[in-house]
CSV table of C-alpha atoms in Angstrom, one decimal:
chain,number,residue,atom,x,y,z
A,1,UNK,CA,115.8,126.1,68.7
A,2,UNK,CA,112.6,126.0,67.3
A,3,UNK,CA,112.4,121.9,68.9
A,4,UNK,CA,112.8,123.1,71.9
A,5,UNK,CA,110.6,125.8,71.4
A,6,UNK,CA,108.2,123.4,70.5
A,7,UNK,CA,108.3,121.5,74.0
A,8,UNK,CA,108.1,124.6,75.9
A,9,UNK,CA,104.9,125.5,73.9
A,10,UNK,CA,103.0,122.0,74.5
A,11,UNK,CA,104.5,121.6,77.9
A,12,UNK,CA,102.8,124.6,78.8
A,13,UNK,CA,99.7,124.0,77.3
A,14,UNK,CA,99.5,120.6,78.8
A,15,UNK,CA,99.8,122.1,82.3
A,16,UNK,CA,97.1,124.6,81.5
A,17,UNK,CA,95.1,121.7,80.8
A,18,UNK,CA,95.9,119.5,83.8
A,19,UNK,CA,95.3,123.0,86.0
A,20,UNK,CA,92.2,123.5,84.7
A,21,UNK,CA,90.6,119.7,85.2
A,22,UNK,CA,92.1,120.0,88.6
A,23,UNK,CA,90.0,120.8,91.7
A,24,UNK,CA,90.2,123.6,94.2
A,25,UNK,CA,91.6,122.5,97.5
A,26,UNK,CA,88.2,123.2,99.4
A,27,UNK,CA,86.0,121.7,96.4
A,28,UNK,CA,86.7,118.6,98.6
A,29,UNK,CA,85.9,116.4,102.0
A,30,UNK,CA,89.7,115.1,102.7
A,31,UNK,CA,89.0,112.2,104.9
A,32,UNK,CA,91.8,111.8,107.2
A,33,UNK,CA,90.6,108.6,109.2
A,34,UNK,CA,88.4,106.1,108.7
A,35,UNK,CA,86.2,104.8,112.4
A,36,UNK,CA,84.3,101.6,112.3
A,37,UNK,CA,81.9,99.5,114.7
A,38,UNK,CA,79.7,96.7,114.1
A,39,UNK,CA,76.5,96.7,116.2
A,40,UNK,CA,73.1,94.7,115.3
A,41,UNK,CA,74.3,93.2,112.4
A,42,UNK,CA,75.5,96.7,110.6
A,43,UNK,CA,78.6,98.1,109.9
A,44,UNK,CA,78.5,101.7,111.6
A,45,UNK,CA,81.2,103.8,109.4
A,46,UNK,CA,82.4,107.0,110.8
A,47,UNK,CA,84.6,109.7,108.8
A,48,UNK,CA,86.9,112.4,110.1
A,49,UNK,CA,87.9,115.1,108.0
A,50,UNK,CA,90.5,117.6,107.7
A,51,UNK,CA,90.0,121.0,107.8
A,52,UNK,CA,92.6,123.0,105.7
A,53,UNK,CA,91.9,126.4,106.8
A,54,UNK,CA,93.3,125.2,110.5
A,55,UNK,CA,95.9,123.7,108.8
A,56,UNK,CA,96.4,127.4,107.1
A,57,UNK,CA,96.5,128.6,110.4
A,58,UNK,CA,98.8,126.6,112.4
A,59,UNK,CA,101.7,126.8,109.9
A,60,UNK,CA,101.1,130.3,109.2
A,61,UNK,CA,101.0,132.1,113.0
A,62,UNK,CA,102.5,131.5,115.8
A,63,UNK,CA,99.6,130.9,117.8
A,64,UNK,CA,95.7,129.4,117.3
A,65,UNK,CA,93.4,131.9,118.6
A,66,UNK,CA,90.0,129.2,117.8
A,67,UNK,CA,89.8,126.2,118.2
A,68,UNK,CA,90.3,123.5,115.8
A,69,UNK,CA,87.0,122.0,114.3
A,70,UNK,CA,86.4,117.8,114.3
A,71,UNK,CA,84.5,117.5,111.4
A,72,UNK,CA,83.1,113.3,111.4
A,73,UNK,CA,80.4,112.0,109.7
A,74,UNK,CA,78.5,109.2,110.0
A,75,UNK,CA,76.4,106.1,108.4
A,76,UNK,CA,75.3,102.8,108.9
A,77,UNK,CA,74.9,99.5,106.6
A,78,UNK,CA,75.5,96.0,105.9
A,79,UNK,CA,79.0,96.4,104.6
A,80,UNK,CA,81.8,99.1,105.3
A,81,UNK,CA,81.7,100.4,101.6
A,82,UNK,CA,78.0,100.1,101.5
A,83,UNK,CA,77.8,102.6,104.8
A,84,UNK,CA,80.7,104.7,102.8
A,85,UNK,CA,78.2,105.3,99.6
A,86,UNK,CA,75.4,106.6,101.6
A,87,UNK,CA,77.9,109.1,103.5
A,88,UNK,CA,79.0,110.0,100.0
A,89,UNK,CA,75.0,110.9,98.8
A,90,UNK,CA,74.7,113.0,101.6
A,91,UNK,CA,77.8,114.9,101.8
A,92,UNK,CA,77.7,118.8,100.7
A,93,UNK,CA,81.4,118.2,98.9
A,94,UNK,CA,83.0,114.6,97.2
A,95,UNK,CA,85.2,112.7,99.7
A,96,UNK,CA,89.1,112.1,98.7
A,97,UNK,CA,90.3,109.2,100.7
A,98,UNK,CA,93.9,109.2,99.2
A,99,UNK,CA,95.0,111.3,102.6
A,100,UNK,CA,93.5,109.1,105.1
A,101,UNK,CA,96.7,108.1,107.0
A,102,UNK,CA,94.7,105.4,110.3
A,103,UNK,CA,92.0,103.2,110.9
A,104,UNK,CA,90.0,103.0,113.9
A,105,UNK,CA,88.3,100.1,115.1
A,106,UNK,CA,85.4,99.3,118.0
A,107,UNK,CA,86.2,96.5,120.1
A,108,UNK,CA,82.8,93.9,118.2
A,109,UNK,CA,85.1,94.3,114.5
A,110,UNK,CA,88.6,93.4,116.0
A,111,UNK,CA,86.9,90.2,117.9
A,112,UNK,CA,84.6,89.2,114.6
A,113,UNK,CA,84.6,91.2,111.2
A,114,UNK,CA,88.6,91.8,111.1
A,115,UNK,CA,87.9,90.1,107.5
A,116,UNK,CA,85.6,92.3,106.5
A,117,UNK,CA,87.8,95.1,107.2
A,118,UNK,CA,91.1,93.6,105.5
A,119,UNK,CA,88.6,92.8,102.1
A,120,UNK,CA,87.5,96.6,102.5
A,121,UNK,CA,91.5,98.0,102.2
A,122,UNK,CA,92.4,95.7,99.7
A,123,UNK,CA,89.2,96.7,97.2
A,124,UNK,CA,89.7,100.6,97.9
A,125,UNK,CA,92.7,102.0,95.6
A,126,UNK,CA,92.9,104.9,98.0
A,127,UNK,CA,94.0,103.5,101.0
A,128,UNK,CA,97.4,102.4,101.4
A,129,UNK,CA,99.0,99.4,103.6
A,130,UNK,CA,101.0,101.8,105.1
A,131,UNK,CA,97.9,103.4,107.2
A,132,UNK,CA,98.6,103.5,111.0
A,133,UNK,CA,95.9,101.1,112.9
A,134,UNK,CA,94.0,101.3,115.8
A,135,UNK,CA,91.4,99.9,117.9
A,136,UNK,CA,89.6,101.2,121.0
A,137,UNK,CA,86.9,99.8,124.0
A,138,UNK,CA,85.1,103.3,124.0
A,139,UNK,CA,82.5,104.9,121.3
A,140,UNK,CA,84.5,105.2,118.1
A,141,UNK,CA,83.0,108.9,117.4
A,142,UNK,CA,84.1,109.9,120.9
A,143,UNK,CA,87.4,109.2,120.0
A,144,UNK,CA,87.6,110.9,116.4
A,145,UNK,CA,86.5,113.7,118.8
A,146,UNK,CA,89.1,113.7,120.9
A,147,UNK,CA,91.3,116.8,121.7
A,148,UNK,CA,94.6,118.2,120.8
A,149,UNK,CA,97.2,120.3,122.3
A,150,UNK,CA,97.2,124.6,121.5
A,151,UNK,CA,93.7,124.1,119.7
A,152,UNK,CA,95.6,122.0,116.6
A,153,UNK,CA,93.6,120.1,114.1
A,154,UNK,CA,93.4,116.2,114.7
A,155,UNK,CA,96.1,115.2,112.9
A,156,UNK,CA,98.2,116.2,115.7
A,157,UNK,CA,97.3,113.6,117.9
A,158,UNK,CA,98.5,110.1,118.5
A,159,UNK,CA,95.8,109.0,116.2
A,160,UNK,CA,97.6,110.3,113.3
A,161,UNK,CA,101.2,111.0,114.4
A,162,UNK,CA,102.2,108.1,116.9
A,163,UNK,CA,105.6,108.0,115.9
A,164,UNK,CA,106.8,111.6,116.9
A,165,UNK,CA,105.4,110.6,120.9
A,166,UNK,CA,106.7,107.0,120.8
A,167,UNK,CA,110.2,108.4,119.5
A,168,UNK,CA,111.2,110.1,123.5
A,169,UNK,CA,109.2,107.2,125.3
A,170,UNK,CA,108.6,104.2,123.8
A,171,UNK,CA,106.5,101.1,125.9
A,172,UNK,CA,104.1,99.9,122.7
A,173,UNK,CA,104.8,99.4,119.3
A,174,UNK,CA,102.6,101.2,117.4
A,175,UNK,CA,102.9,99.9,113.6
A,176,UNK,CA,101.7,100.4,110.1
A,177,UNK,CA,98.7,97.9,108.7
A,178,UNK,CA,101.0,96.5,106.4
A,179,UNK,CA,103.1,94.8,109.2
A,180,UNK,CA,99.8,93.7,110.8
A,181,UNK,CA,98.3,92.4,107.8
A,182,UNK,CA,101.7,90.1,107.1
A,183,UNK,CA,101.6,89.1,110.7
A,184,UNK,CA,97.9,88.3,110.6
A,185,UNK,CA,98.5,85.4,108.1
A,186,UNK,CA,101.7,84.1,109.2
A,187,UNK,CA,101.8,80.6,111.2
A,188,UNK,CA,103.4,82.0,113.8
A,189,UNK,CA,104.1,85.2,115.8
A,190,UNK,CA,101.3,87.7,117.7
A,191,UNK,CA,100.7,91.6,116.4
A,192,UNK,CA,98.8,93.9,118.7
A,193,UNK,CA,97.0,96.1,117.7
A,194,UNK,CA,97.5,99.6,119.7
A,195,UNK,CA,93.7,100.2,121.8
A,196,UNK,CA,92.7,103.9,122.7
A,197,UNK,CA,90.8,105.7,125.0
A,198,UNK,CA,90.2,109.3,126.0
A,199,UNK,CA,91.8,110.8,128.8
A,200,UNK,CA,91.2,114.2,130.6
A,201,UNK,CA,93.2,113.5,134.3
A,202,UNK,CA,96.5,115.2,133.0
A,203,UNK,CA,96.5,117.9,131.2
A,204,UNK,CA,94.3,121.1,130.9
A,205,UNK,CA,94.8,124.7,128.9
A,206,UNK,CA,93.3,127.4,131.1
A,207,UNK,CA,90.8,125.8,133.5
A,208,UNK,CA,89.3,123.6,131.0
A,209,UNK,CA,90.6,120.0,131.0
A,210,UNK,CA,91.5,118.5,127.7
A,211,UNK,CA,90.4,115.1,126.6
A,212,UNK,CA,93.1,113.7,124.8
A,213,UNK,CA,93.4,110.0,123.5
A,214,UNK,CA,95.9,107.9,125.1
A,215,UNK,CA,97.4,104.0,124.4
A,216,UNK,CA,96.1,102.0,127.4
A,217,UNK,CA,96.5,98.1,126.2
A,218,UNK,CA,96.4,96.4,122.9
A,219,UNK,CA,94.3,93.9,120.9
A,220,UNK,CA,96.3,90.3,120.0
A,221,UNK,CA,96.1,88.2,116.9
A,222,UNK,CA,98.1,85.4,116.3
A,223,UNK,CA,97.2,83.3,113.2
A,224,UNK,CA,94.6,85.1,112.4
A,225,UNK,CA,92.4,84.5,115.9
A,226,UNK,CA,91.6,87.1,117.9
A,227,UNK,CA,93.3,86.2,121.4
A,228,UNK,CA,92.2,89.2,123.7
A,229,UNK,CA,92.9,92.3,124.8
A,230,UNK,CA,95.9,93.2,126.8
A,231,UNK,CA,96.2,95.3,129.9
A,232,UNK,CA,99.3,98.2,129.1
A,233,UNK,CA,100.6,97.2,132.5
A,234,UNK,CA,100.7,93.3,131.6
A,235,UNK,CA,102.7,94.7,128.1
A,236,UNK,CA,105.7,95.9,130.3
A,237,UNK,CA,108.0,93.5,128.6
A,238,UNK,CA,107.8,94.5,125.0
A,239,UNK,CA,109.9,97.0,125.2
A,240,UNK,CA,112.8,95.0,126.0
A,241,UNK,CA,112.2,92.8,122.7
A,242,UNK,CA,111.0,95.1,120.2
A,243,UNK,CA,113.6,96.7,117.7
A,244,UNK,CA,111.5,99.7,117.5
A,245,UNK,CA,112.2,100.8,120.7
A,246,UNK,CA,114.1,104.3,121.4
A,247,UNK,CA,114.4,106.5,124.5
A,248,UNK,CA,112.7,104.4,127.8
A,249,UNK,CA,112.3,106.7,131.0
A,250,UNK,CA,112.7,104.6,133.9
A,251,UNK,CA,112.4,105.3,137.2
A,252,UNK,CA,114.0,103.4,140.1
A,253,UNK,CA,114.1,103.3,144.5
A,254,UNK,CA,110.9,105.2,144.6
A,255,UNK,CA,111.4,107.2,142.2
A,256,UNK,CA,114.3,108.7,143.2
A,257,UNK,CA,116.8,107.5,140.4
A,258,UNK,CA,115.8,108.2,137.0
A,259,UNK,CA,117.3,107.1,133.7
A,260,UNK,CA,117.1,106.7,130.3
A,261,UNK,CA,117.1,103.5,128.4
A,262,UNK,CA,118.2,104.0,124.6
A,263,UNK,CA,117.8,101.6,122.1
A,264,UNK,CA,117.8,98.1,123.9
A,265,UNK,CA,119.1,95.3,121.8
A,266,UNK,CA,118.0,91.8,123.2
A,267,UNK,CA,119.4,88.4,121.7
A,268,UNK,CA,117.2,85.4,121.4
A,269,UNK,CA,119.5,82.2,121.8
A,270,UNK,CA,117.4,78.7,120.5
A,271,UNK,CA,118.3,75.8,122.1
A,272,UNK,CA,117.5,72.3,121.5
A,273,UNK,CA,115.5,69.7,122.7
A,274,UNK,CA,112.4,67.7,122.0
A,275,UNK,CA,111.1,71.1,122.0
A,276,UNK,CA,112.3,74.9,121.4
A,277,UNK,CA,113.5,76.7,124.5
A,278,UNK,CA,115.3,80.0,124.8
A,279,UNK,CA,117.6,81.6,126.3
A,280,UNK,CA,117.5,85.9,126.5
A,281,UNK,CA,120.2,88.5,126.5
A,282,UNK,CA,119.1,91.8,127.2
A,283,UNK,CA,121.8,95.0,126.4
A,284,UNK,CA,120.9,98.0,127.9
A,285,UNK,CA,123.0,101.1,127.7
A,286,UNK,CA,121.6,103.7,130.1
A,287,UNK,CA,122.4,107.2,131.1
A,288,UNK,CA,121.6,108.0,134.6
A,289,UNK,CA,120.1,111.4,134.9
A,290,UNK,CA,118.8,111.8,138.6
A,291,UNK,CA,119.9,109.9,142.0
A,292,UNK,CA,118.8,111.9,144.7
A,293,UNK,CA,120.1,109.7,147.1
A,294,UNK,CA,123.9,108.9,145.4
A,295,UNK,CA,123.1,105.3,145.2
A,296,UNK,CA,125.8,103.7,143.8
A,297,UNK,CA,126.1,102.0,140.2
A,298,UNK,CA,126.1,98.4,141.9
A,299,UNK,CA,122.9,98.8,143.4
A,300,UNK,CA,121.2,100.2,140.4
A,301,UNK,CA,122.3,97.7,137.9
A,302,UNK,CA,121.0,94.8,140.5
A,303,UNK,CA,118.0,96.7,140.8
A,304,UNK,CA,117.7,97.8,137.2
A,305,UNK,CA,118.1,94.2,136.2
A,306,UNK,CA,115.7,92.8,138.4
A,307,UNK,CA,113.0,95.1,136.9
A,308,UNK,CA,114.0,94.2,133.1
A,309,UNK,CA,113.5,90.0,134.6
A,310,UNK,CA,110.2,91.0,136.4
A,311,UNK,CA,108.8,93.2,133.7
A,312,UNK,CA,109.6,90.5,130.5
A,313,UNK,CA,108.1,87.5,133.2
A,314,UNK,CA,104.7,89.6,133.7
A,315,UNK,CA,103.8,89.9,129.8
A,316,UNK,CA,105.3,85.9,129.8
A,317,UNK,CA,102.4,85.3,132.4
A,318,UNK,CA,100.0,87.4,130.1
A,319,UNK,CA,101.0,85.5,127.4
A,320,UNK,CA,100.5,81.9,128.8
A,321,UNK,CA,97.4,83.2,130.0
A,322,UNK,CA,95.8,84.2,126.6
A,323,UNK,CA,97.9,81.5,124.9
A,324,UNK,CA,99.9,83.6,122.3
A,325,UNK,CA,103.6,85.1,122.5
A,326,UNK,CA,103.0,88.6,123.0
A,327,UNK,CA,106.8,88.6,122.8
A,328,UNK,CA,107.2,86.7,119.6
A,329,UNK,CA,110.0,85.0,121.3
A,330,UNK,CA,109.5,81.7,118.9
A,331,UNK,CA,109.9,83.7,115.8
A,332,UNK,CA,113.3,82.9,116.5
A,333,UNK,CA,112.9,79.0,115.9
A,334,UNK,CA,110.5,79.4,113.0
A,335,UNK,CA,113.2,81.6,111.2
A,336,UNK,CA,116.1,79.7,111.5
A,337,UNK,CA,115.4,76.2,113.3
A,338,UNK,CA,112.1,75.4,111.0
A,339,UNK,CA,113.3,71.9,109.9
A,340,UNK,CA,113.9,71.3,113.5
A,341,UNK,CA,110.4,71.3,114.7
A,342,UNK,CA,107.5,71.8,113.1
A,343,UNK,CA,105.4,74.9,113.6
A,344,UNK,CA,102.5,73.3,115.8
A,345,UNK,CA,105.8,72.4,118.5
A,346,UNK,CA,107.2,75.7,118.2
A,347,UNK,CA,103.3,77.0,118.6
A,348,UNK,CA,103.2,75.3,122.1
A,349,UNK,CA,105.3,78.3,123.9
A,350,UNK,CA,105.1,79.7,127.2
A,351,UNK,CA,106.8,80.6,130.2
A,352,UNK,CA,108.6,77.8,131.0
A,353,UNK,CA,109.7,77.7,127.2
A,354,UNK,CA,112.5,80.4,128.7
A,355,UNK,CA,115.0,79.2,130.2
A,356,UNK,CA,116.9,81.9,131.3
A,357,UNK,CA,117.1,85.7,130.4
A,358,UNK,CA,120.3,87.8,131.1
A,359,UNK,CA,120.3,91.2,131.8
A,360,UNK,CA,124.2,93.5,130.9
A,361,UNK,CA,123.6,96.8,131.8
A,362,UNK,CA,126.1,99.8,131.0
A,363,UNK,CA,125.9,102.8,133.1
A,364,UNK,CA,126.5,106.6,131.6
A,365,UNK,CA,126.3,109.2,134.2
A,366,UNK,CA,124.9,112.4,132.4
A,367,UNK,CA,123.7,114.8,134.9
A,368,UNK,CA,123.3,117.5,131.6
A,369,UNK,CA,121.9,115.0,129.5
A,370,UNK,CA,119.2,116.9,126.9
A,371,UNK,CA,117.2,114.7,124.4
């Protein structure tokens, strides 16, 4: 009895201890993304922080009556952690990075200081590898200042929760640094790297239009070189390939057959010669929720295969074009086939590397179908 009395007493005293070292929840800047551009020779690091009191407020009421505050800061030097310090020395509260959940990056550091940037995460115990990453054409600040829906705080927004808008309509993979920074140094394979930009042509609240950010392309690396950026329109074919991908809305016959592609499952078949070529099967499994016109089953499956051909071919093209596999078709062969051919022949992919992709489509008719 009195043991355990004993270990009640110093457990208790050691959590008056820990309670009193520990700080106050506003006695702190909680960074919750990281922006960076490189312009005249310096690093230009920007810092948006979260604002708890919003938080307080969206999970307490059922409705926001101000509107969220952006709070970003700002500073410029020769390295990223050197323009981090002198934000530090001027902030009115100590930054806490261990919440900082994405990256952002300008356009000039994903074509030349994507080194600089990978040192930077590795040195800094408080960022994690499992950080979402992004990059954008348009002024970094502008969009850490971009909006969210019912006056919510940023980390509402695709910046910060990409999964829950990818989950009903997928057509980019958006992934965590640590699968980019494993692709980055493998000898073969292409990541992209999701690109932003702000967009105020859809949605408004009242007669104000807000200026959300939006995934319009993506930045490729393959073997640690910066290939170029990709149109979202020329990406069309990923989300045939990638395992990632969920619920696909699809609409077909101008528009007036709709469906719902969930979870595609496509099978990369290597076959032998002096080099790798490949052969594609594509599974879809769709449910049909609109057709206006009763167009029968046949002539949506020849016309809903046709677009799956057309749609992989046009990121193929991109991908000859930039000279990378978007698709990461050869992955295949560098798995399983390495002894085969060495990696500089199964680097030398394109379009004509595919021999032939087949399309099986299944057909659910679901006129009530909810997600």
């Amino acid at each position: 009895m009195k043991k355990n009395l004993l270990v009640i007493v110093i457990c208790f005293e050691l959590f008056i201890v820990i309670g009193c070292g520990a700080k106050e929840i506003q006695s702190q800047t909680y960074v919750t993304c990281l922006g960076i551009d490189f312009t005249n020779g310096e690093f230009i690091v920007y810092t948006q922080a979260l604002n708890f009191s919003n938080i307080a407020k969206q999970e307490g009421t059922t409705s926001l009556q101000d509107v969220a505050s952006i709070f970003v800061g700002e500073s410029k030097a020769k390295t990223i952690q050197a323009a981090l310090n002198n934000l530090e020395q001027k902030a009115a509260l100590p930054f806490y990075y261990g919440h900082v959940n994405a990256i952002l990056l300008s356009e000039n550091v994903i074509k030349d200081k994507m080194e600089s940037v990978i040192e930077f995460i590795a040195q800094n115990p408080f960022l994690r590898y499992n950080l979402w990453l992004f990059g954008t054409q348009q002024d970094v600040r502008e969009i850490l200042l971009g909006e969210s829906f019912f006056n919510f705080p940023s980390i509402y927004t695709i910046l910060h929760n990409p999964k829950a808008l990818t989950k009903n309509s997928f057509y980019i993979p958006i992934e965590e640094y640590n699968k980019f920074i494993s692709t980055y140094y493998q000898p073969i394979g292409t990541y992209i790297i999701p690109s932003l930009s702000l967009d105020d042509t859809n949605f408004s609240e009242d007669d104000k239009k807000i200026n959300i950010s939006v995934v319009t392309g993506g930045f490729s690396f393959s073997q640690q070189k910066y290939k170029g950026w990709v149109d979202k329109e020329e990406l069309v074919g990923l989300k045939w390939l990638d395992k990632n991908s969920t619920n696909i809305p699809l609409s077909l016959f101008e528009e007036k057959v709709s469906m719902i592609i969930q979870n595609p499952k496509t099978k990369v078949e290597v076959i032998n010669g002096p080099k790798p070529t490949y052969r594609l099967i594509v599974k879809i499994h769709s449910l049909l929720v609109q057709n206006e016109g009763n167009i029968s089953n046949k002539k949506i499956k020849i016309e809903l295969e046709d677009r799956i051909k057309n749609e992989i071919l046009k990121t193929l093209e991109k991908s000859e074009a930039i000279k990378t596999d978007l698709l990461n078709i050869s992955e295949s062969a560098y798995r399983h086939h390495l002894t085969q051919w060495d990696k500089s022949t199964i680097n030398s992919f394109s379009k004509g590397s595919i021999e032939d992709i087949e399309v099986r489509i299944h057909i659910v008719e679901s006129i009530n179908y909810k997600r």
